[in-house]
Amino acid sequence: DPSAPADPAEAEDFLRRCYAENPRLGPVEPRLAVVRAQIAATGTYTHSTDELAYGAKMAWRNASRCIGRLYWRSLVVLDRRRARTADEIFALLVRHLETAGARGAAIRPVVSVFPAARPGQPFARVWNEQLIRYAGYRDAAGRVIGDPRQETFTAAMQGYGWRGKGDAFDVLPVAVETPSDGLRLYELPEHAVLEVPLGHPEYRWFAELGLRWHAVPAISNMRLTIGGVHYPLAPFNGWYMGTELGARNFADVDRYDMLPVVAERMGLDTSRESTLWRDRAAVELNRAVLWSFEQAGVKMTDHHTESHRFLRHLRSEERAGRTVPADWTWIVPPISGGLTPVFHRYYAEQDLRPAFYLDDEATA
Amino acid sequence: DPSAPADPAEAEDFLRRCYAENPRLGPVEPRLAVVRAQIAATGTYTHSTDELAYGAKMAWRNASRCIGRLYWRSLVVLDRRRARTADEIFALLVRHLETAGARGAAIRPVVSVFPAARPGQPFARVWNEQLIRYAGYRDAAGRVIGDPRQETFTAAMQGYGWRGKGDAFDVLPVAVETPSDGLRLYELPEHAVLEVPLGHPEYRWFAELGLRWHAVPAISNMRLTIGGVHYPLAPFNGWYMGTELGARNFADVDRYDMLPVVAERMGLDTSRESTLWRDRAAVELNRAVLWSFEQAGVKMTDHHTESHRFLRHLRSEERAGRTVPADWTWIVPPISGGLTPVFHRYYAEQDLRPAFYLDDEATA
Ligand code: HEM
Ligand code: HEM
């Protein structure tokens, strides 16, 4: 519960770890005394800028489903704890996307940390699962245009008066809810939404499929918890790993479901599974994704490279005396799992904090 | 410990379940009284033929790593509890392979159950991990010819006087150890080892790689435990799922490591991971495996078909009021995981008995 009082034990655990890992912050004991007193008096406490920044990095470091953690120290932490109104928040979300790299090229990992929940009080949040997502519209025949995963959210936005173009890649509005302003919908300005149209290095017809995707995956429905303090609105982004698009968003039967279409254009025999037409279509779809981002000069990683980086991360964390909690079922990529080194070992499973959590109530 | 006395509680649990699921066996109470008395007097008890057969099927049903469990009722159980000498055992292992389908076509799932371990006494076992495996020889330059996974075992066999041809697909001898005869090595007769040479539906050069594999995977180093009684030698086989060869045995860098070779013959750009040359080569290797077995008329399943069957198994077990213990990391295939329906859900993880267990000491 984000609006419960801060747990003093969790606060102490975080601060001791944070100060131990950052000697330049000085001794932790005086700080602990202040925090204990703040919690006793108000039910919570306020992180210093350094604590906030390092806590956010630790939360990334502890994200057991994330294969991209090698660069956890490089996270850009934007302190947005003074934002109050929906307008302010939305403007800062746009700034988040600009900072992450809306204008192209080098995408930077960024988190924007908005006000902490205060005990017993309502808090601001964003209804979207990611800052940039495409609408999904169900037509009369029951077919979905766009991203079926966003069907419910899209319908909710329409209920609040939003009207999309009805295309397969309509960027959804950002739904900001604050205690003072209630729910407000905002359209992202075009310059904040970098997109990459998909082509294929060999198949000319691929571009005719009209596929595209946004460059920045910015998850906006996870709560950041640091030392017992909850930040219900703390959107973060990295860059994409190709399989997230090529093997999931475009491939899942309950998403864009493109494998049958790609297979047909490739002329594959889809009459029997044993021709492996799904596997062949998926590999070409993934090649198209990686190639197109590269052509557009937009940073993206592939699952082989990222698997090796993750193993490097495991080694460097081990040298630092830390265990890396990891969820095998998320770390191993959704295609070619066995071809990557992350497949051939097990991991420690642990719920370490600071952390990002998905709260059920954070979605529409 | 296979030579520990039978646990009466485990015996009772098994018998109650076995008799409840098989009403034709009659009431369990009289049987329980007999078994309790047998355990009290001798430390163990003897399964009836029906109990043995059903217990073995339950062990398959409980194999949480096995995707092929839909057909658990069809397991052919060969009762070999009277075999004593190494010669007898080896002859019956050959019969196992013949029954499983050495001469081709329909492969049948078979388990051969050899004598149970008796409390405090030595027992017979087979050192091989599977009845049919290929030798791995390390040459002077440190390169391995054959299957690197069998390097230690191969060296052990050579230490006992065995001499292989030194080729990439030399069938290893069967190492049978009995309390009376010690260790004896046997060569499998050719007719017991059905093999399939690999070709590719489109790439003519593929056959030139000289790859082949055996049709029957017969695991021989797992202990079968039924109702507290341990059967240290109970080799079992199903038929292959293509990925076991195409995505593991031929693809793993510490097995036959064929992806670079296949990619080179395909003319792929292997200078960067993002060309997905590994993925492309793996798909063609898997196509070759499935196509070649089909051409040879040897039963094999593909990972898409088998995933759907497994979900059918889950539904039918649910209807029977049973949970299906399953290990996601083994059930999801090593390529195209996300393209199969088994990827998109979680499973109950439970250690149910009867079961097959891997004992460390069962390998050389
Ligand atoms: C820098 C490049 C990054 C890469 C390549 C990367 C890669 C990934 C991938 C592939 C997943 C699985 C996504 C899925 O299957 O839905 C994931 C999950 C996750 N990542 Fe990262 N990541 C990056 C940056 C970050 C950053 C900056 C953070 C937080 C500060 C983060 C936190 C997480 C979390 C919390 C999850 C789990 C999400 C969930 O439960 O749905 N990642 N990451
Ligand atoms: C009938 C066709 C069958 C198919 C297609 C099948 C498929 C599979 C596959 C793909 C695996 C994973 C293998 C690996 O990744 O190394 C597996 C594991 C396993 N299967 Fe099956 N199976 C079949 C029959 C059987 C039978 C007849 C039994 C026992 C009576 C059995 C018991 C097991 C066990 C115990 C494992 C785990 C092995 C280990 O821990 O190494 N399976 N099966």
XYZ file of N, CA, C and O in Angstrom, chain B residues 190-327:
552
model
N 23.925 -53.700 -34.096
C 23.511 -52.649 -35.032
C 21.992 -52.526 -35.156
O 21.463 -51.428 -35.229
N 21.309 -53.659 -35.167
C 19.859 -53.583 -35.394
C 19.129 -52.904 -34.240
O 17.976 -52.486 -34.365
N 19.779 -52.750 -33.087
C 19.125 -52.114 -31.933
C 19.270 -50.598 -31.965
O 18.657 -49.891 -31.172
N 20.113 -50.110 -32.874
C 20.404 -48.674 -32.907
C 19.914 -48.069 -34.217
O 20.639 -48.020 -35.204
N 18.674 -47.625 -34.204
C 18.145 -46.968 -35.396
C 18.702 -45.552 -35.455
O 18.637 -44.813 -34.486
N 19.266 -45.170 -36.598
C 19.803 -43.819 -36.747
C 19.234 -43.145 -37.987
O 18.847 -43.807 -38.948
N 19.222 -41.821 -37.944
C 18.711 -41.036 -39.062
C 19.808 -40.092 -39.535
O 20.267 -39.250 -38.761
N 20.241 -40.224 -40.795
C 21.213 -39.264 -41.332
C 20.490 -37.962 -41.667
O 19.340 -37.991 -42.112
N 21.160 -36.826 -41.432
C 20.476 -35.553 -41.633
C 20.726 -34.946 -43.006
O 21.858 -34.855 -43.462
N 19.622 -34.500 -43.595
C 19.670 -33.689 -44.800
C 18.765 -32.494 -44.574
O 18.244 -32.310 -43.469
N 18.584 -31.710 -45.615
C 17.774 -30.496 -45.475
C 16.835 -30.410 -46.679
O 17.222 -30.778 -47.787
N 15.608 -29.936 -46.472
C 14.654 -29.901 -47.573
C 15.116 -29.031 -48.747
O 14.681 -29.249 -49.881
N 15.974 -28.054 -48.512
C 16.414 -27.177 -49.608
C 17.928 -27.136 -49.816
O 18.391 -27.061 -50.944
N 18.678 -27.173 -48.728
C 20.132 -27.046 -48.859
C 20.775 -28.404 -49.148
O 20.866 -29.255 -48.269
N 21.239 -28.552 -50.391
C 21.857 -29.817 -50.786
C 23.111 -30.110 -49.981
O 23.443 -31.255 -49.698
N 23.855 -29.044 -49.638
C 25.126 -29.214 -48.938
C 24.946 -29.747 -47.525
O 25.903 -30.198 -46.897
N 23.730 -29.666 -47.010
C 23.557 -30.029 -45.606
C 23.972 -31.476 -45.339
O 24.624 -31.784 -44.334
N 23.608 -32.366 -46.254
C 23.936 -33.787 -46.082
C 25.449 -34.007 -45.997
O 25.924 -34.934 -45.335
N 26.197 -33.107 -46.670
C 27.659 -33.240 -46.656
C 28.260 -33.022 -45.268
O 29.413 -33.389 -45.022
N 27.500 -32.402 -44.382
C 28.023 -32.192 -43.021
C 28.183 -33.527 -42.290
O 28.862 -33.613 -41.276
N 27.500 -34.549 -42.805
C 27.669 -35.882 -42.225
C 27.033 -36.058 -40.851
O 27.458 -36.910 -40.071
N 26.016 -35.265 -40.572
C 25.366 -35.386 -39.266
C 24.360 -36.540 -39.257
O 23.756 -36.857 -40.268
N 24.196 -37.151 -38.120
C 23.206 -38.211 -37.945
C 22.818 -38.223 -36.478
O 23.524 -37.651 -35.627
N 21.719 -38.844 -36.144
C 21.394 -39.002 -34.719
C 20.562 -40.260 -34.551
O 19.939 -40.747 -35.501
N 20.584 -40.767 -33.313
C 19.810 -41.975 -33.024
C 18.346 -41.620 -32.792
O 18.030 -40.519 -32.332
N 17.475 -42.540 -33.109
C 16.037 -42.267 -33.090
C 15.430 -42.312 -31.701
O 14.437 -41.650 -31.432
N 16.039 -43.091 -30.816
C 15.418 -43.347 -29.510
C 16.250 -42.746 -28.376
O 17.385 -43.168 -28.160
N 15.678 -41.766 -27.666
C 16.351 -41.240 -26.483
C 15.944 -42.079 -25.269
O 14.822 -41.991 -24.801
N 16.863 -42.909 -24.788
C 16.516 -43.829 -23.683
C 17.377 -43.497 -22.467
O 18.526 -43.922 -22.374
N 16.798 -42.736 -21.556
C 17.533 -42.260 -20.374
C 17.734 -43.414 -19.396
O 16.777 -44.076 -18.983
N 18.990 -43.648 -19.035
C 19.300 -44.847 -18.253
C 19.961 -44.547 -16.921
O 20.383 -45.463 -16.217
N 20.047 -43.263 -16.543
C 20.716 -42.955 -15.269
C 19.794 -42.343 -14.233
O 20.254 -41.729 -13.289
N 18.482 -42.501 -14.431
C 17.564 -41.960 -13.426
C 16.957 -43.097 -12.622
O 16.638 -44.150 -13.148
N 16.818 -42.860 -11.334
C 16.242 -43.835 -10.431
C 14.727 -43.649 -10.425
O 14.237 -42.531 -10.308
N 14.024 -44.739 -10.554
C 12.563 -44.698 -10.461
C 12.175 -45.020 -9.021
O 12.612 -46.039 -8.472
N 11.402 -44.145 -8.392
C 10.983 -44.445 -7.022
C 9.461 -44.500 -6.967
O 8.775 -43.579 -7.421
N 8.957 -45.612 -6.477
C 7.508 -45.854 -6.411
C 7.160 -46.288 -4.994
O 7.659 -47.316 -4.526
N 6.352 -45.508 -4.335
C 5.874 -45.907 -3.008
C 6.981 -46.287 -2.039
O 6.841 -47.247 -1.287
N 8.092 -45.555 -2.066
C 9.176 -45.811 -1.126
C 10.151 -46.886 -1.577
O 11.180 -47.104 -0.936
N 9.853 -47.553 -2.679
C 10.769 -48.566 -3.232
C 11.565 -47.924 -4.368
O 11.002 -47.220 -5.198
N 12.887 -48.186 -4.358
C 13.748 -47.558 -5.365
C 14.192 -48.564 -6.407
O 14.684 -49.639 -6.062
N 14.046 -48.176 -7.678
C 14.521 -48.985 -8.796
C 15.683 -48.230 -9.446
O 15.463 -47.340 -10.264
N 16.912 -48.581 -9.075
C 18.055 -47.795 -9.556
C 18.284 -47.963 -11.058
O 18.927 -47.121 -11.671
N 17.763 -49.028 -11.622
C 17.923 -49.239 -13.066
C 16.532 -49.383 -13.674
O 15.879 -50.424 -13.517
N 16.114 -48.315 -14.330
C 14.775 -48.302 -14.931
C 14.798 -47.390 -16.156
O 14.158 -46.348 -16.196
N 15.547 -47.797 -17.183
C 15.666 -46.944 -18.366
C 14.315 -46.735 -19.036
O 13.498 -47.650 -19.084
N 14.101 -45.515 -19.520
C 12.831 -45.202 -20.185
C 13.121 -44.399 -21.437
O 14.157 -43.748 -21.554
N 12.190 -44.457 -22.367
C 12.332 -43.639 -23.573
C 10.995 -43.139 -24.051
O 9.950 -43.737 -23.784
N 11.027 -41.997 -24.713
C 9.891 -41.516 -25.500
C 10.407 -41.399 -26.912
O 11.319 -42.126 -27.307
N 9.826 -40.496 -27.688
C 10.439 -40.143 -28.962
C 11.011 -38.743 -28.793
O 10.740 -38.058 -27.801
N 11.800 -38.312 -29.748
C 12.448 -37.008 -29.651
C 11.511 -35.866 -29.998
O 10.628 -36.002 -30.845
N 11.757 -34.720 -29.356
C 11.224 -33.467 -29.855
C 12.391 -32.846 -30.623
O 13.537 -32.845 -30.143
N 12.127 -32.324 -31.816
C 13.198 -31.877 -32.703
C 14.222 -30.946 -32.067
O 15.422 -31.045 -32.319
N 13.748 -30.028 -31.218
C 14.664 -29.051 -30.622
C 15.745 -29.696 -29.755
O 16.797 -29.104 -29.560
N 15.472 -30.892 -29.228
C 16.496 -31.532 -28.405
C 17.762 -31.761 -29.223
O 18.871 -31.672 -28.703
N 17.571 -32.044 -30.500
C 18.728 -32.186 -31.379
C 19.110 -30.840 -31.992
O 20.242 -30.378 -31.868
N 18.144 -30.184 -32.644
C 18.454 -29.008 -33.442
C 18.848 -27.779 -32.643
O 19.599 -26.930 -33.129
N 18.340 -27.683 -31.400
C 18.642 -26.479 -30.613
C 19.551 -26.777 -29.430
O 19.941 -25.859 -28.712
N 19.865 -28.036 -29.200
C 20.742 -28.354 -28.073
C 21.917 -29.253 -28.499
O 23.044 -28.793 -28.563
N 21.629 -30.512 -28.820
C 22.745 -31.429 -29.081
C 23.650 -30.960 -30.230
O 24.865 -31.072 -30.142
N 23.053 -30.441 -31.292
C 23.868 -29.958 -32.413
C 24.246 -28.483 -32.276
O 25.154 -28.009 -32.957
N 23.545 -27.736 -31.414
C 23.741 -26.282 -31.376
C 24.591 -25.806 -30.195
O 25.365 -24.862 -30.343
N 24.451 -26.429 -29.045
C 25.186 -25.951 -27.869
C 26.681 -25.871 -28.169
O 27.248 -26.763 -28.815
N 27.306 -24.811 -27.675
C 28.739 -24.650 -27.948
C 29.547 -25.743 -27.256
O 30.649 -26.066 -27.691
N 28.998 -26.337 -26.200
C 29.729 -27.443 -25.568
C 29.169 -28.811 -25.986
O 29.387 -29.818 -25.318
N 28.461 -28.830 -27.104
C 28.069 -30.107 -27.728
C 28.643 -30.119 -29.162
O 29.833 -29.844 -29.304
N 27.853 -30.375 -30.175
C 28.428 -30.443 -31.523
C 28.700 -29.069 -32.151
O 29.378 -28.971 -33.172
N 28.143 -28.015 -31.549
C 28.505 -26.630 -31.898
C 28.443 -26.371 -33.410
O 29.391 -25.834 -34.002
N 27.341 -26.721 -34.047
C 27.260 -26.655 -35.510
C 26.783 -25.306 -36.060
O 26.816 -25.098 -37.273
N 26.326 -24.389 -35.199
C 25.775 -23.150 -35.754
C 26.775 -22.378 -36.610
O 26.421 -21.935 -37.718
N 28.020 -22.201 -36.172
C 28.958 -21.467 -37.028
C 29.169 -22.165 -38.376
O 29.268 -21.500 -39.418
N 29.221 -23.475 -38.362
C 29.432 -24.224 -39.604
C 28.231 -24.049 -40.537
O 28.388 -23.737 -41.734
N 27.033 -24.229 -40.003
C 25.831 -24.080 -40.820
C 25.718 -22.647 -41.348
O 25.421 -22.422 -42.528
N 25.995 -21.672 -40.471
C 25.891 -20.266 -40.884
C 26.874 -19.979 -42.025
O 26.543 -19.280 -42.977
N 28.060 -20.538 -41.923
C 29.052 -20.302 -42.963
C 28.577 -20.889 -44.292
O 28.652 -20.237 -45.328
N 28.054 -22.135 -44.235
C 27.567 -22.740 -45.461
C 26.381 -21.972 -46.034
O 26.166 -21.941 -47.243
N 25.609 -21.344 -45.156
C 24.472 -20.544 -45.620
C 24.924 -19.192 -46.174
O 24.123 -18.450 -46.749
N 26.184 -18.861 -45.917
C 26.697 -17.585 -46.390
C 26.244 -16.394 -45.565
O 26.172 -15.263 -46.062
N 25.958 -16.616 -44.287
C 25.458 -15.518 -43.452
C 26.590 -14.625 -42.965
O 27.739 -15.058 -42.838
N 26.236 -13.396 -42.662
C 27.193 -12.440 -42.112
C 27.323 -12.696 -40.608
O 26.449 -12.350 -39.826
N 28.442 -13.316 -40.232
C 28.632 -13.661 -38.817
C 29.501 -12.632 -38.099
O 29.969 -12.885 -36.996
N 29.696 -11.483 -38.708
C 30.587 -10.496 -38.089
C 29.918 -9.749 -36.946
O 30.577 -9.187 -36.096
N 28.593 -9.736 -36.927
C 27.865 -9.046 -35.852
C 26.688 -9.906 -35.408
O 26.034 -10.558 -36.228
N 26.379 -9.867 -34.114
C 25.250 -10.653 -33.602
C 23.933 -10.186 -34.195
O 22.997 -10.962 -34.362
N 23.840 -8.880 -34.498
C 22.533 -8.336 -34.867
C 22.055 -8.785 -36.245
O 20.920 -8.493 -36.625
N 22.875 -9.525 -36.988
C 22.360 -10.119 -38.227
C 21.526 -11.363 -37.897
O 20.913 -11.958 -38.773
N 21.549 -11.749 -36.629
C 20.816 -12.935 -36.159
C 21.222 -14.194 -36.917
O 20.396 -15.085 -37.152
N 22.490 -14.288 -37.239
C 22.960 -15.480 -37.953
C 22.795 -16.740 -37.116
O 22.494 -17.809 -37.644
N 22.945 -16.610 -35.817
C 22.755 -17.797 -34.975
C 21.317 -18.308 -35.076
O 21.056 -19.506 -35.193
N 20.384 -17.350 -34.970
C 18.969 -17.698 -35.012
C 18.599 -18.331 -36.358
O 17.846 -19.298 -36.416
N 19.144 -17.739 -37.448
C 18.817 -18.263 -38.775
C 19.390 -19.658 -38.962
O 18.709 -20.560 -39.467
N 20.634 -19.840 -38.552
C 21.252 -21.154 -38.685
C 20.508 -22.183 -37.834
O 20.282 -23.323 -38.263
N 20.098 -21.772 -36.646
C 19.405 -22.704 -35.757
C 18.074 -23.153 -36.354
O 17.706 -24.328 -36.274
N 17.342 -22.224 -36.949
C 16.062 -22.608 -37.537
C 16.286 -23.617 -38.661
O 15.579 -24.628 -38.759
N 17.306 -23.394 -39.500
C 17.553 -24.335 -40.606
C 18.017 -25.695 -40.080
O 17.646 -26.743 -40.627
N 18.808 -25.665 -39.016
C 19.241 -26.917 -38.401
C 18.020 -27.686 -37.865
O 17.897 -28.905 -38.063
N 17.113 -26.976 -37.253
C 15.920 -27.633 -36.728
C 15.003 -28.130 -37.842
O 14.363 -29.179 -37.703
N 14.946 -27.360 -38.932
C 14.168 -27.853 -40.071
C 14.787 -29.140 -40.601
O 14.073 -30.093 -40.941
N 16.108 -29.148 -40.681
C 16.808 -30.332 -41.192
C 16.479 -31.555 -40.338
O 16.196 -32.643 -40.854
N 16.499 -31.373 -39.024
C 16.230 -32.486 -38.112
C 14.815 -33.028 -38.341
O 14.613 -34.236 -38.537
N 13.830 -32.132 -38.328
C 12.436 -32.577 -38.458
C 12.193 -33.218 -39.827
O 11.542 -34.255 -39.937
N 12.744 -32.589 -40.841
C 12.541 -33.089 -42.203
C 13.192 -34.464 -42.370
O 12.600 -35.369 -42.960
N 14.389 -34.628 -41.833
C 15.113 -35.885 -42.014
C 14.418 -37.042 -41.299
O 14.327 -38.157 -41.830
N 13.925 -36.791 -40.091
C 13.206 -37.851 -39.379
C 11.923 -38.201 -40.135
O 11.564 -39.376 -40.249
N 11.259 -37.189 -40.651
C 10.043 -37.446 -41.404
C 10.348 -38.273 -42.653
O 9.670 -39.264 -42.948
N 11.404 -37.879 -43.368
C 11.817 -38.636 -44.551
C 12.122 -40.089 -44.216
O 11.821 -40.992 -44.982
N 12.750 -40.280 -43.059
C 13.139 -41.636 -42.664
C 11.968 -42.412 -42.077
O 12.096 -43.595 -41.742
N 10.821 -41.743 -41.923
C 9.662 -42.414 -41.345
C 9.821 -42.695 -39.859
O 9.214 -43.619 -39.320
N 10.647 -41.901 -39.182
C 10.872 -42.111 -37.742
C 10.127 -41.045 -36.945
O 10.269 -39.849 -37.199
N 9.369 -41.495 -35.986
C 8.536 -40.566 -35.232
C 9.377 -39.535 -34.485
O 10.370 -39.853 -33.835
N 8.931 -38.287 -34.563
C 9.558 -37.163 -33.865
C 8.485 -36.094 -33.774
O 7.601 -36.018 -34.634
N 8.549 -35.276 -32.748
C 7.552 -34.218 -32.636
C 8.248 -32.866 -32.743
O 9.456 -32.767 -32.530
N 7.485 -31.822 -33.113
C 8.071 -30.479 -33.117
C 7.567 -29.713 -31.898
O 6.578 -30.085 -31.275
N 8.245 -28.636 -31.562
C 7.949 -27.928 -30.309
C 6.607 -27.195 -30.325
O 6.021 -26.988 -29.265
N 6.118 -26.831 -31.503
C 4.801 -26.186 -31.541
C 3.701 -27.201 -31.247
O 2.860 -27.004 -30.367
N 3.724 -28.291 -31.995
C 2.730 -29.341 -31.801
C 2.758 -29.848 -30.359
O 1.716 -30.012 -29.715
N 3.966 -30.082 -29.850
C 4.075 -30.657 -28.515
C 3.600 -29.680 -27.436
O 3.056 -30.095 -26.409
N 3.787 -28.387 -27.669
C 3.304 -27.395 -26.709
C 1.784 -27.432 -26.624
O 1.207 -27.359 -25.535
N 1.150 -27.544 -27.777
C -0.310 -27.629 -27.773
C -0.774 -28.902 -27.078
O -1.737 -28.893 -26.316
N -0.075 -30.005 -27.333
C -0.427 -31.258 -26.661
C -0.288 -31.126 -25.159
O -1.086 -31.638 -24.387
N 0.757 -30.440 -24.754
C 0.968 -30.306 -23.305
C -0.169 -29.509 -22.667
O -0.647 -29.856 -21.588
N -0.632 -28.469 -23.339
C -1.760 -27.725 -22.795
C -3.010 -28.606 -22.741
O -3.814 -28.509 -21.816
N -3.141 -29.496 -23.729
C -4.265 -30.437 -23.692
C -4.130 -31.349 -22.477
O -5.106 -31.654 -21.795
N -2.902 -31.768 -22.222
C -2.631 -32.607 -21.054
C -3.028 -31.873 -19.763
O -3.691 -32.438 -18.883
N -2.661 -30.596 -19.667
C -3.013 -29.813 -18.483
C -4.523 -29.803 -18.291
O -5.031 -29.997 -17.184
N -5.251 -29.591 -19.397
C -6.714 -29.542 -19.286
C -7.281 -30.890 -18.867
O -8.176 -30.962 -18.025
N -6.746 -31.960 -19.440
C -7.356 -33.256 -19.129
C -7.005 -33.678 -17.699
O -7.819 -34.293 -17.007
N -5.823 -33.324 -17.234
C -5.485 -33.623 -15.847
C -6.333 -32.789 -14.889
O -6.753 -33.271 -13.831
N -6.574 -31.555 -15.270
C -7.408 -30.704 -14.441
C -8.803 -31.308 -14.287
O -9.373 -31.341 -13.193
N -9.322 -31.810 -15.422
C -10.637 -32.460 -15.366
C -10.618 -33.668 -14.421
O -11.615 -33.969 -13.776
N -9.462 -34.344 -14.350
C -9.342 -35.501 -13.463
C -9.076 -35.069 -12.018
O -8.874 -35.912 -11.142
N -9.045 -33.756 -11.783
C -8.849 -33.268 -10.423
C -7.409 -33.300 -9.942
O -7.145 -33.256 -8.743
N -6.457 -33.386 -10.882
C -5.049 -33.442 -10.483
C -4.310 -32.184 -10.936
O -4.632 -31.635 -11.983
N -3.319 -31.758 -10.150
C -2.449 -30.686 -10.615
C -1.301 -31.306 -11.387
O -0.886 -32.425 -11.099
N -0.790 -30.575 -12.344
C 0.335 -31.033 -13.158
C 1.567 -30.230 -12.740
O 1.670 -29.055 -13.059
N 2.486 -30.861 -12.020
C 3.687 -30.113 -11.673
C 4.506 -29.893 -12.932
O 4.619 -30.792 -13.764
N 5.026 -28.692 -13.109
C 5.773 -28.414 -14.337
C 6.825 -27.349 -14.074
O 6.597 -26.401 -13.327
N 7.965 -27.553 -14.679
C 9.091 -26.631 -14.539
C 9.173 -25.799 -15.817
O 9.603 -26.284 -16.861
